[in-house]
Amino acid sequence: MDFSSHRQQLIIADRKLSYLDVGTGPVLLFGHSYLWNSAIWAPQIAALSAHYRCIVPELWGHGQSDLLPDNGKTLLDIADHMLALMDGLDITQFSVIGLSVGAMWGAELVLKAPARVKTLVMLDSFIGFEPEVTRAKYDGMLDMITAAKTIPAPLISAISPLFFANNAANNTPELVADFEHSLATISAEKIPTIVKLGRMIFGRRDTMEYAEQLTLPCLIMAGVEDKARSVLESYLMSDAIDGSQLVHIPAAGHISTLEQAEFINQHLADFLAKHH
């Protein structure tokens, strides 16, 4: 599923933001995971673009987007950049479908522009504080990446399993190999942006404080084998967001959209059809 012919760019904050624009109909704005790119949504774009217009931006320093703009300090700034993308495309109303950090900035976007977002889907994410233990661990990893100006091989071996289901090395070896290759080949130029975004994500504010303001239809999905975001966190978000729907994804890790594409596509199609 190659959507490269649908790739476009828009200047935001004096930088080029790369995005896919596929299909026609009600607009879906997608947000991908840290250290990945728009390709994590390929199965969903293929399934949903028959009925929806899928806008799939790539985070700064990821995919084909430029480095982080000077005014990119927090996830609230990233939400502003994504709103600027919607403004630039003359899109007033849309739904947000985010995975991991894509859901974190997605929730911030909803809080900034509640009248513009019809529905919110958050996969494998948590909008509360990063727990202190994992934040310290990730900060240590980011320190090592900064010092090395690359992601060293031992660190790739530690990072990679965080994204996949338990038996991914056997079940989806190509997916794992492609991801590890992408980490190994991140350019030195992009490393400072990757590190800044990491600090931004793991040092995010506690958006759970504002969960009662998320009054739109909300679907929360969590991979039961996700190591980066615990199933417990999905329960916490579901409890805090009134009327939200919670779905656990079997045999899925953090990159559930690729590991359990059909399961996710069905739930997304049902949820969106119900509210559009």
XYZ file of N, CA and C in Angstrom:
828
model
N 0.834 -1.186 0.000
C 0.000 0.000 0.000
C 0.875 1.244 0.000
N 1.153 1.759 -1.179
C 2.025 2.923 -1.322
C 1.166 4.137 -1.647
N 1.146 5.081 -0.721
C 0.336 6.279 -0.915
C 1.204 7.492 -1.253
N 2.442 7.233 -1.733
C 3.389 8.331 -1.973
C 2.875 9.353 -2.982
N 2.015 8.922 -3.912
C 1.474 9.864 -4.900
C 0.513 10.866 -4.244
N 0.101 10.562 -3.012
C -0.810 11.449 -2.277
C -0.053 12.350 -1.293
N 1.270 12.307 -1.339
C 2.071 13.078 -0.377
C 2.125 14.548 -0.782
N 1.926 15.411 0.213
C 2.000 16.848 -0.030
C 2.763 17.510 1.109
N 3.021 18.803 0.964
C 3.721 19.537 2.011
C 3.063 20.900 2.209
N 3.087 21.365 3.440
C 2.573 22.696 3.754
C 3.586 23.376 4.666
N 3.805 24.664 4.436
C 4.732 25.406 5.294
C 3.989 25.831 6.562
N 4.494 25.382 7.693
C 3.948 25.749 9.004
C 5.120 26.144 9.891
N 5.020 27.329 10.491
C 6.108 27.824 11.366
C 7.454 27.798 10.634
N 7.411 28.196 9.362
C 8.614 28.284 8.504
C 9.281 26.945 8.211
N 8.556 25.857 8.416
C 9.085 24.529 8.112
C 8.089 23.763 7.252
N 8.608 22.787 6.510
C 7.739 21.971 5.668
C 7.183 20.786 6.465
N 5.874 20.732 6.563
C 5.213 19.594 7.204
C 4.717 18.672 6.092
N 5.168 17.437 6.112
C 4.764 16.446 5.109
C 3.493 15.744 5.572
N 2.566 15.514 4.628
C 1.334 14.818 4.986
C 0.764 14.088 3.783
N -0.040 13.072 4.062
C -0.795 12.369 3.026
C -2.207 12.916 3.013
N -2.796 12.977 1.833
C -4.180 13.435 1.675
C -4.853 12.441 0.734
N -5.617 11.507 1.311
C -6.156 10.378 0.543
C -7.665 10.260 0.754
N -8.418 10.155 -0.327
C -9.857 9.907 -0.235
C -10.678 11.176 -0.164
N -12.002 11.001 -0.151
C -12.933 12.121 -0.032
C -14.026 11.763 0.966
N -14.640 12.805 1.528
C -15.692 12.590 2.517
C -15.368 13.320 3.799
N -16.039 12.970 4.910
C -15.707 13.574 6.209
C -14.214 13.383 6.498
N -13.614 14.375 7.132
C -12.150 14.377 7.295
C -11.714 13.669 8.574
N -10.690 12.823 8.429
C -10.036 12.164 9.559
C -8.594 12.660 9.619
N -8.183 13.207 10.747
C -6.802 13.651 10.961
C -6.105 12.597 11.810
N -5.046 12.008 11.265
C -4.321 10.927 11.942
C -3.025 11.440 12.574
N -2.661 10.870 13.724
C -1.389 11.181 14.367
C -0.631 9.903 14.661
N 0.605 9.802 14.168
C 1.372 8.559 14.327
C 2.233 8.560 15.584
N 2.850 7.433 15.846
C 3.707 7.237 17.021
C 5.075 7.899 16.846
N 5.675 8.244 17.967
C 7.085 8.651 18.032
C 7.952 7.549 17.401
N 8.959 7.960 16.643
C 9.937 7.086 15.978
C 9.362 6.302 14.791
N 8.125 6.602 14.404
C 7.534 5.982 13.228
C 7.174 7.071 12.219
N 6.286 6.790 11.282
C 5.850 7.808 10.322
C 4.439 7.461 9.835
N 4.004 8.109 8.787
C 2.622 7.928 8.309
C 2.319 6.494 7.896
N 3.351 5.688 7.632
C 3.143 4.305 7.169
C 2.438 3.433 8.208
N 2.458 3.825 9.478
C 1.755 2.993 10.481
C 0.248 2.997 10.239
N -0.229 3.952 9.452
C -1.664 4.061 9.167
C -2.041 3.481 7.814
N -1.102 2.868 7.109
C -1.389 2.383 5.747
C -2.622 1.470 5.682
N -2.769 0.470 6.579
C -3.950 -0.396 6.494
C -5.258 0.366 6.755
N -5.181 1.382 7.630
C -6.385 2.146 7.956
C -6.764 3.089 6.814
N -5.759 3.693 6.183
C -6.023 4.567 5.025
C -6.660 3.740 3.910
N -6.098 2.554 3.674
C -6.626 1.681 2.614
C -8.093 1.348 2.870
N -8.448 1.108 4.127
C -9.823 0.709 4.461
C -10.775 1.900 4.521
N -10.317 3.037 5.053
C -11.224 4.151 5.344
C -11.324 5.193 4.239
N -10.316 5.261 3.364
C -10.307 6.335 2.354
C -11.406 6.183 1.303
N -12.088 5.034 1.278
C -13.234 4.866 0.370
C -14.404 5.752 0.813
N -14.463 6.082 2.119
C -15.593 6.843 2.646
C -15.186 8.142 3.348
N -13.888 8.299 3.605
C -13.416 9.453 4.360
C -12.193 10.072 3.670
N -11.950 11.340 3.973
C -10.720 11.997 3.536
C -9.704 11.863 4.658
N -8.647 11.132 4.406
C -7.630 10.841 5.421
C -6.448 11.814 5.276
N -6.252 12.645 6.291
C -5.116 13.571 6.340
C -4.127 13.006 7.361
N -2.920 12.672 6.895
C -1.969 11.950 7.747
C -0.629 12.695 7.792
N -0.496 13.670 8.711
C 0.768 14.410 8.820
C 1.867 13.564 9.453
N 3.106 13.957 9.164
C 4.269 13.310 9.798
C 4.879 14.289 10.791
N 5.104 13.784 11.984
C 5.684 14.575 13.063
C 7.007 15.183 12.604
N 7.334 16.340 13.149
C 8.619 16.989 12.811
C 9.789 16.025 13.007
N 10.710 15.999 12.047
C 11.881 15.128 12.133
C 11.583 13.676 11.826
N 10.332 13.360 11.485
C 9.906 12.001 11.150
C 9.436 11.971 9.697
N 9.602 10.828 9.058
C 9.168 10.717 7.667
C 9.841 11.776 6.816
N 9.034 12.552 6.087
C 9.603 13.573 5.208
C 9.348 14.995 5.697
N 8.953 15.135 6.961
C 8.768 16.474 7.533
C 10.116 17.071 7.931
N 10.162 18.408 7.919
C 11.374 19.121 8.327
C 11.623 18.959 9.829
N 12.728 19.561 10.286
C 13.074 19.522 11.709
C 12.085 20.366 12.516
N 12.105 20.178 13.821
C 11.200 20.869 14.734
C 11.335 22.385 14.596
N 10.213 23.097 14.413
C 10.291 24.568 14.353
C 10.721 25.157 15.693
N 11.191 26.404 15.660
C 11.651 27.073 16.881
C 10.534 27.224 17.901
N 9.278 27.314 17.419
C 8.168 27.513 18.363
C 7.548 26.186 18.815
N 8.260 25.094 18.599
C 7.795 23.785 19.055
C 8.434 23.414 20.379
N 7.761 23.748 21.476
C 8.329 23.498 22.818
C 7.578 22.407 23.582
N 6.265 22.320 23.335
C 5.431 21.360 24.071
C 4.453 20.694 23.107
N 3.723 19.709 23.612
C 2.716 19.053 22.770
C 1.563 19.996 22.433
N 1.362 21.042 23.235
C 0.353 22.046 22.891
C 0.766 22.792 21.623
N 2.062 23.006 21.457
C 2.559 23.642 20.226
C 2.347 22.718 19.026
N 2.586 21.422 19.226
C 2.357 20.460 18.140
C 0.881 20.472 17.742
N -0.010 20.541 18.726
C -1.448 20.638 18.444
C -1.749 21.889 17.628
N -1.085 23.001 17.964
C -1.251 24.247 17.186
C -0.805 24.047 15.740
N 0.306 23.343 15.548
C 0.813 23.097 14.188
C -0.192 22.269 13.384
N -0.802 21.287 14.037
C -1.774 20.441 13.332
C -3.072 21.209 13.032
N -3.449 22.120 13.926
C -4.582 23.000 13.636
C -4.259 23.918 12.461
N -3.009 24.378 12.406
C -2.580 25.227 11.284
C -2.644 24.454 9.965
N -2.337 23.162 10.023
C -2.468 22.312 8.832
C -3.929 22.270 8.384
N -4.830 22.051 9.320
C -6.263 22.015 8.986
C -6.719 23.360 8.419
N -6.244 24.458 9.017
C -6.576 25.797 8.511
C -6.055 25.975 7.093
N -4.825 25.517 6.875
C -4.208 25.651 5.552
C -4.942 24.868 4.477
N -5.624 23.811 4.887
C -6.390 22.989 3.942
C -7.873 23.393 3.919
N -8.200 24.482 4.618
C -9.597 24.978 4.694
C -10.560 23.910 5.220
N -10.089 23.153 6.212
C -10.924 22.122 6.831
C -11.404 22.643 8.191
N -12.706 22.770 8.324
C -13.284 23.307 9.558
C -13.534 22.205 10.578
N -14.179 21.130 10.127
C -14.532 20.038 11.042
C -13.849 18.739 10.650
N -13.443 17.982 11.655
C -12.718 16.737 11.395
C -12.751 15.873 12.651
N -12.389 14.616 12.476
C -12.191 13.707 13.606
C -10.693 13.477 13.775
N -10.258 13.163 14.978
C -8.843 12.901 15.255
C -8.674 11.433 15.640
N -7.721 10.779 14.979
C -7.375 9.393 15.299
C -5.868 9.361 15.571
N -5.501 9.190 16.841
C -4.091 9.258 17.192
C -3.607 8.001 17.886
N -2.357 7.651 17.621
C -1.711 6.528 18.298
C -0.526 7.065 19.082
N -0.416 6.701 20.343
C 0.691 7.116 21.196
C 0.754 8.646 21.266
N 1.877 9.273 20.855
C 1.968 10.736 20.908
C 0.923 11.391 20.005
N 0.494 10.680 18.962
C -0.550 11.221 18.094
C -1.848 11.455 18.846
N -2.131 10.596 19.828
C -3.319 10.782 20.664
C -3.075 11.835 21.738
N -1.819 11.963 22.184
C -1.493 12.984 23.195
C -1.705 14.384 22.622
N -1.127 14.653 21.443
C -1.375 15.986 20.852
C -2.814 16.077 20.344
N -3.402 14.923 19.988
C -4.795 14.915 19.544
C -5.738 15.399 20.635
N -5.525 14.935 21.872
C -6.359 15.370 23.001
C -6.159 16.865 23.263
N -4.912 17.329 23.158
C -4.638 18.768 23.339
C -5.349 19.590 22.256
N -5.380 19.071 21.035
C -6.054 19.759 19.935
C -7.554 19.876 20.220
N -8.148 18.800 20.726
C -9.578 18.825 21.062
C -9.847 19.891 22.125
N -8.981 19.984 23.124
C -9.155 20.980 24.185
C -9.027 22.401 23.638
N -8.167 22.581 22.635
C -7.969 23.902 22.018
C -9.131 24.296 21.108
N -9.679 23.324 20.382
C -10.693 23.632 19.369
C -11.844 22.626 19.440
N -12.556 22.582 20.579
C -13.580 21.541 20.769
C -14.696 21.565 19.723
N -15.015 22.741 19.213
C -16.124 22.839 18.250
C -15.763 22.266 16.882
N -14.456 22.060 16.658
C -14.009 21.609 15.332
C -13.844 20.096 15.229
N -13.749 19.420 16.381
C -13.455 17.982 16.350
C -14.715 17.184 16.666
N -15.114 16.323 15.734
C -16.357 15.541 15.894
C -16.171 14.345 16.817
N -15.080 13.606 16.615
C -14.815 12.414 17.423
C -13.317 12.300 17.672
N -12.964 11.581 18.735
C -11.563 11.375 19.098
C -11.316 9.891 19.321
N -10.295 9.358 18.652
C -9.878 7.972 18.866
C -8.446 8.000 19.391
N -8.219 7.340 20.516
C -6.869 7.293 21.103
C -6.435 5.843 21.230
N -5.386 5.490 20.507
C -4.863 4.122 20.535
C -3.525 4.091 21.266
N -3.357 3.109 22.130
C -2.049 2.839 22.757
C -1.407 4.119 23.267
N -2.133 4.833 24.104
C -1.660 6.134 24.554
C -2.040 6.372 26.006
N -1.544 7.479 26.557
C -1.933 7.910 27.900
C -1.738 9.409 27.975
N -2.800 10.124 28.361
C -2.716 11.589 28.366
C -2.371 12.153 29.744
N -2.123 11.261 30.697
C -1.648 11.710 32.009
C -0.132 11.883 32.002
N 0.422 12.211 33.171
C 1.878 12.306 33.319
C 2.547 10.993 32.922
N 3.764 11.082 32.416
C 4.579 9.880 32.251
C 4.991 9.416 33.650
N 4.765 8.140 34.001
C 5.211 7.661 35.318
C 6.708 7.935 35.520
N 7.063 8.278 36.756
C 8.431 8.713 37.054
C 9.491 7.685 36.650
N 9.194 6.413 36.882
C 10.175 5.356 36.581
C 10.469 5.288 35.085
N 9.410 5.309 34.257
C 9.650 5.218 32.806
C 10.241 6.512 32.273
N 9.829 7.645 32.843
C 10.408 8.912 32.371
C 11.923 8.934 32.609
N 12.343 8.472 33.781
C 13.783 8.427 34.088
C 14.512 7.488 33.126
N 13.885 6.351 32.824
C 14.494 5.384 31.895
C 14.641 5.999 30.500
N 13.568 6.634 30.022
C 13.599 7.214 28.673
C 14.558 8.413 28.604
N 14.613 9.204 29.684
C 15.552 10.329 29.710
C 16.997 9.829 29.581
N 17.285 8.708 30.254
C 18.618 8.105 30.143
C 18.923 7.667 28.714
N 17.939 7.083 28.056
C 18.104 6.670 26.654
C 18.359 7.888 25.752
N 17.604 8.969 25.997
C 17.760 10.183 25.187
C 19.139 10.817 25.414
N 19.640 10.732 26.641
C 21.004 11.218 26.930
C 22.027 10.439 26.098
N 21.846 9.115 26.023
C 22.774 8.277 25.254
C 22.704 8.613 23.759
N 21.504 8.848 23.254
C 21.326 9.185 21.835
C 21.976 10.535 21.539
N 21.810 11.493 22.447
C 22.434 12.816 22.276
C 23.953 12.690 22.206
N 24.525 11.907 23.129
C 25.985 11.742 23.183
C 26.519 11.050 21.931
N 25.786 10.060 21.434
C 26.248 9.263 20.292
C 25.933 9.908 18.939
N 24.990 10.887 18.953
C 24.510 11.533 17.711
C 23.901 10.517 16.740
N 23.481 9.394 17.301
C 22.810 8.327 16.561
C 22.109 7.446 17.600
N 21.348 6.458 17.148
C 20.789 5.499 18.111
C 21.672 4.256 18.072
N 22.504 4.047 19.094
C 23.464 2.925 19.073
C 22.741 1.571 19.031
N 23.407 0.593 18.462
C 22.823 -0.751 18.302
C 22.272 -1.342 19.604
N 22.994 -1.263 20.741
C 22.440 -1.834 21.975
C 21.128 -1.154 22.387
N 21.039 0.134 22.090
C 19.828 0.879 22.428
C 18.671 0.485 21.514
N 18.974 0.243 20.245
C 17.945 -0.231 19.307
C 17.369 -1.554 19.812
N 18.243 -2.420 20.315
C 17.795 -3.719 20.858
C 16.893 -3.546 22.076
N 17.093 -2.449 22.812
C 16.262 -2.175 23.995
C 14.953 -1.478 23.609
N 15.006 -0.605 22.591
C 13.831 0.180 22.186
C 12.838 -0.674 21.401
N 13.341 -1.465 20.480
C 12.480 -2.182 19.541
C 11.373 -3.008 20.205
N 11.674 -3.834 21.221
C 10.618 -4.662 21.822
C 9.497 -3.853 22.475
N 9.772 -2.581 22.817
C 8.755 -1.742 23.448
C 7.564 -1.507 22.525
N 7.787 -1.695 21.217
C 6.758 -1.340 20.239
C 5.917 -2.524 19.756
N 6.319 -3.738 20.080
C 5.683 -4.891 19.448
C 5.058 -5.869 20.442
N 4.171 -6.709 19.903
C 3.579 -7.791 20.689
C 4.672 -8.779 21.103
N 4.336 -9.635 22.060
C 5.336 -10.510 22.690
C 6.154 -11.348 21.716
N 5.512 -11.939 20.734
C 6.221 -12.865 19.863
C 6.483 -12.289 18.474
N 6.667 -10.976 18.409
C 6.784 -10.286 17.126
C 7.990 -10.747 16.308
N 9.092 -11.077 16.994
C 10.295 -11.496 16.268
C 10.020 -12.721 15.398
N 9.099 -13.575 15.847
C 8.713 -14.751 15.061
C 7.504 -14.495 14.167
N 6.525 -13.749 14.693
C 5.268 -13.555 13.963
C 5.359 -12.514 12.858
N 6.062 -11.421 13.134
C 6.187 -10.332 12.141
C 7.649 -9.877 12.033
N 8.560 -10.799 11.652
C 9.981 -10.464 11.639
C 10.332 -9.301 10.709
N 9.613 -9.205 9.588
C 9.911 -8.135 8.627
C 9.583 -6.764 9.203
N 8.459 -6.695 9.916
C 8.043 -5.452 10.555
C 9.086 -4.997 11.576
N 9.562 -5.927 12.377
C 10.583 -5.623 13.390
C 11.892 -5.197 12.720
N 12.309 -5.930 11.707
C 13.570 -5.632 11.010
C 13.520 -4.258 10.342
N 12.387 -3.941 9.724
C 12.246 -2.639 9.052
C 12.330 -1.495 10.053
N 11.698 -1.676 11.220
C 11.720 -0.642 12.244
C 13.139 -0.447 12.786
N 13.823 -1.546 13.061
C 15.190 -1.446 13.598
C 16.132 -0.804 12.577
N 15.912 -1.106 11.303
C 16.711 -0.475 10.243
C 16.438 1.031 10.209
N 15.169 1.408 10.362
C 14.826 2.841 10.329
C 15.484 3.593 11.490
N 15.555 2.953 12.665
C 16.218 3.579 13.818
C 17.718 3.736 13.575
N 18.304 2.713 12.977
C 19.757 2.713 12.736
C 20.168 3.739 11.689
N 19.228 4.145 10.838
C 19.573 5.043 9.721
C 19.020 6.456 9.888
N 18.577 6.809 11.104
C 18.162 8.205 11.342
C 19.399 9.092 11.189
N 19.271 10.150 10.401
C 20.427 11.013 10.124
C 20.829 11.803 11.363
N 22.121 12.136 11.433
C 22.642 12.915 12.565
C 21.923 14.260 12.662
N 21.519 14.801 11.503
C 20.813 16.084 11.465
C 19.479 16.013 12.213
N 18.834 14.843 12.161
C 17.519 14.703 12.785
C 17.581 14.372 14.274
N 18.724 13.917 14.749
C 18.827 13.451 16.138
C 18.394 14.509 17.162
N 18.844 15.791 17.043
C 18.394 16.775 18.037
C 16.864 16.933 18.081
N 16.205 16.882 16.921
C 14.736 16.967 16.892
C 14.117 15.743 17.539
N 14.658 14.560 17.235
C 14.145 13.316 17.835
C 14.250 13.385 19.363
N 15.377 13.881 19.850
C 15.597 13.974 21.301
C 14.647 14.999 21.926
N 14.534 16.177 21.285
C 13.635 17.221 21.825
C 12.192 16.719 21.893
N 11.757 16.035 20.850
C 10.401 15.487 20.845
C 10.231 14.439 21.948
N 11.248 13.619 22.141
C 11.199 12.628 23.213
C 11.021 13.286 24.571
N 11.803 14.335 24.823
C 11.698 15.051 26.111
C 10.299 15.688 26.244
N 9.791 16.187 25.136
C 8.470 16.817 25.093
C 7.372 15.800 25.449
N 7.487 14.612 24.855
C 6.491 13.554 25.063
C 6.542 13.043 26.505
N 7.753 12.714 26.965
C 7.877 12.095 28.288
C 7.802 13.124 29.417
N 7.922 14.410 29.056
C 7.779 15.479 30.048
C 6.471 16.229 29.883
N 5.493 15.590 29.202
C 4.214 16.264 28.914
C 3.454 16.615 30.190
N 2.519 17.538 30.030
C 1.678 17.921 31.164
C 0.626 16.822 31.419
N -0.040 16.930 32.561
C -1.076 15.965 32.911
C -2.411 16.419 32.318
N -2.699 15.966 31.114
C -3.935 16.360 30.435
C -5.149 15.650 31.038
N -4.912 14.639 31.865
C -6.026 13.965 32.564
C -6.792 14.959 33.449
N -6.115 16.034 33.862
C -6.763 17.076 34.672
C -7.934 17.721 33.929
N -7.877 17.648 32.600
C -8.895 18.306 31.773
C -9.817 17.297 31.086
N -9.750 16.048 31.545
C -10.487 14.972 30.867
C -11.996 15.217 30.830
N -12.525 15.906 31.840
C -13.974 16.146 31.854
C -14.406 17.087 30.727
N -13.432 17.796 30.134
C -13.746 18.680 28.998
C -13.808 17.910 27.674
N -13.390 16.648 27.687
C -13.455 15.825 26.475
C -14.855 15.205 26.404
N -15.803 15.993 25.930
C -17.213 15.581 25.950
C -17.683 15.040 24.609
N -16.796 14.938 23.646
C -17.144 14.418 22.316
C -17.125 12.879 22.345
N -17.705 12.206 21.340
C -17.589 10.739 21.292
C -16.107 10.326 21.256
N -15.746 9.419 22.143
C -14.331 9.065 22.298
C -14.164 7.545 22.359
N -13.275 7.031 21.530
C -12.940 5.606 21.520
C -11.494 5.442 21.975
N -11.297 4.620 22.996
C -9.959 4.328 23.523
C -9.643 2.872 23.202
N -8.506 2.634 22.543
C -8.109 1.264 22.210
C -6.696 1.013 22.733
N -6.477 -0.190 23.255
C -5.180 -0.512 23.846
C -4.784 -1.943 23.527
N -3.563 -2.120 23.054
C -3.021 -3.455 22.808
C -2.764 -4.146 24.138
N -3.225 -5.373 24.276
C -3.080 -6.064 25.569
C -1.630 -6.464 25.854
N -0.768 -6.420 24.815
C 0.654 -6.748 25.021
C 1.541 -5.509 24.850
N 0.933 -4.328 24.983
C 1.693 -3.075 24.834
C 2.612 -2.889 26.034
N 3.898 -2.692 25.759
C 4.884 -2.499 26.826
C 5.149 -1.026 27.108
N 4.870 -0.170 26.129
C 5.111 1.261 26.309
C 3.970 1.938 27.060
N 2.761 1.440 26.876
C 1.574 2.002 27.528
C 0.764 0.858 28.103
N 0.548 0.858 29.409
C -0.097 -0.275 30.068
C -1.608 -0.277 29.838
N -2.183 -1.448 29.895
C -3.641 -1.591 29.802
C -4.307 -0.810 30.944
N -3.668 -0.792 32.114
C -4.196 -0.036 33.253
C -4.458 1.413 32.860
N -3.530 2.011 32.099
C -3.688 3.411 31.695
C -4.938 3.608 30.840
N -5.268 2.598 30.023
C -6.477 2.709 29.196
C -7.725 2.738 30.079
N -7.714 1.965 31.163
C -8.833 1.994 32.117
C -8.932 3.362 32.804
N -7.780 3.923 33.168
C -7.767 5.235 33.833
C -8.366 6.305 32.922
N -7.985 6.271 31.638
C -8.517 7.259 30.695
C -10.008 7.050 30.476
N -10.404 5.797 30.339
C -11.815 5.481 30.113
C -12.676 5.943 31.296
N -12.179 5.748 32.516
C -12.901 6.188 33.714
C -13.013 7.712 33.760
N -11.972 8.395 33.300
C -11.924 9.861 33.401
C -12.732 10.562 32.308
N -12.885 9.892 31.146
C -13.584 10.514 30.015
C -14.994 9.943 29.955
N -15.937 10.751 30.356
C -17.317 10.309 30.495
C -17.892 9.825 29.158
N -18.475 8.628 29.174
C -19.130 8.108 27.981
C -18.205 7.512 26.941
N -16.911 7.435 27.252
C -15.957 6.893 26.270
C -16.131 5.382 26.136
N -15.720 4.882 24.987
C -15.794 3.441 24.708
C -14.375 2.873 24.799
N -14.203 1.757 25.479
C -12.879 1.141 25.656
C -12.839 -0.220 24.974
N -11.816 -0.414 24.145
C -11.636 -1.688 23.440
C -10.199 -2.164 23.644
N -10.033 -3.402 24.060
C -8.694 -3.981 24.174
C -8.401 -4.815 22.924
N -7.197 -4.653 22.403
C -6.807 -5.255 21.122
C -6.005 -6.525 21.407
N -6.504 -7.680 21.026
C -5.804 -8.937 21.326
C -4.484 -9.062 20.556
N -3.503 -9.687 21.196
C -2.216 -10.012 20.554
C -1.591 -8.805 19.855
N -1.692 -7.636 20.498
C -1.130 -6.412 19.911
C -0.237 -5.702 20.905
N 0.858 -5.147 20.395
C 1.718 -4.289 21.185
C 1.390 -2.835 20.906
N 2.428 -1.982 20.913
C 2.228 -0.541 20.769
C 1.811 -0.155 19.348
N 2.337 -0.864 18.358
C 2.023 -0.529 16.960
C 0.879 -1.424 16.496
N -0.220 -1.312 17.208
C -1.367 -2.197 16.976
C -1.974 -2.024 15.584
N -1.845 -0.834 15.009
C -2.445 -0.575 13.687
C -1.852 -1.461 12.607
N -0.606 -1.877 12.812
C 0.052 -2.774 11.858
C -0.053 -4.228 12.297
N -0.082 -4.457 13.610
C -0.102 -5.834 14.120
C -1.501 -6.456 14.053
N -2.529 -5.632 14.256
C -3.914 -6.137 14.248
C -4.791 -5.206 13.404
N -4.373 -5.021 12.164
C -5.014 -4.033 11.285
C -6.504 -4.291 11.077
N -6.871 -5.538 10.807
C -8.278 -5.833 10.506
C -9.179 -5.584 11.714
N -8.719 -5.977 12.879
C -9.475 -5.762 14.127
C -9.704 -4.263 14.329
N -8.648 -3.482 14.176
C -8.742 -2.033 14.371
C -9.604 -1.386 13.299
N -9.414 -1.806 12.052
C -10.212 -1.233 10.961
C -11.707 -1.413 11.209
N -12.080 -2.589 11.682
C -13.497 -2.867 11.931
C -14.053 -1.958 13.024
N -13.299 -1.818 14.116
C -13.754 -0.966 15.222
C -13.800 0.505 14.814
N -12.807 0.948 14.047
C -12.822 2.342 13.563
C -14.014 2.579 12.646
N -14.238 1.656 11.715
C -15.351 1.804 10.765
C -16.684 1.892 11.508
N -16.880 1.014 12.502
C -18.127 0.990 13.269
C -18.310 2.277 14.062
N -17.246 2.706 14.741
C -17.301 3.905 15.578
C -17.572 5.142 14.731
N -16.844 5.280 13.623
C -17.010 6.460 12.773
C -18.390 6.489 12.121
N -18.862 5.323 11.663
C -20.189 5.254 11.026
C -21.280 5.671 12.006
N -21.101 5.306 13.261
C -22.089 5.625 14.304
C -22.187 7.136 14.539
N -21.069 7.833 14.391
C -21.029 9.260 14.766
C -20.947 10.206 13.578
N -20.879 9.685 12.362
C -20.854 10.560 11.181
C -22.176 10.417 10.446
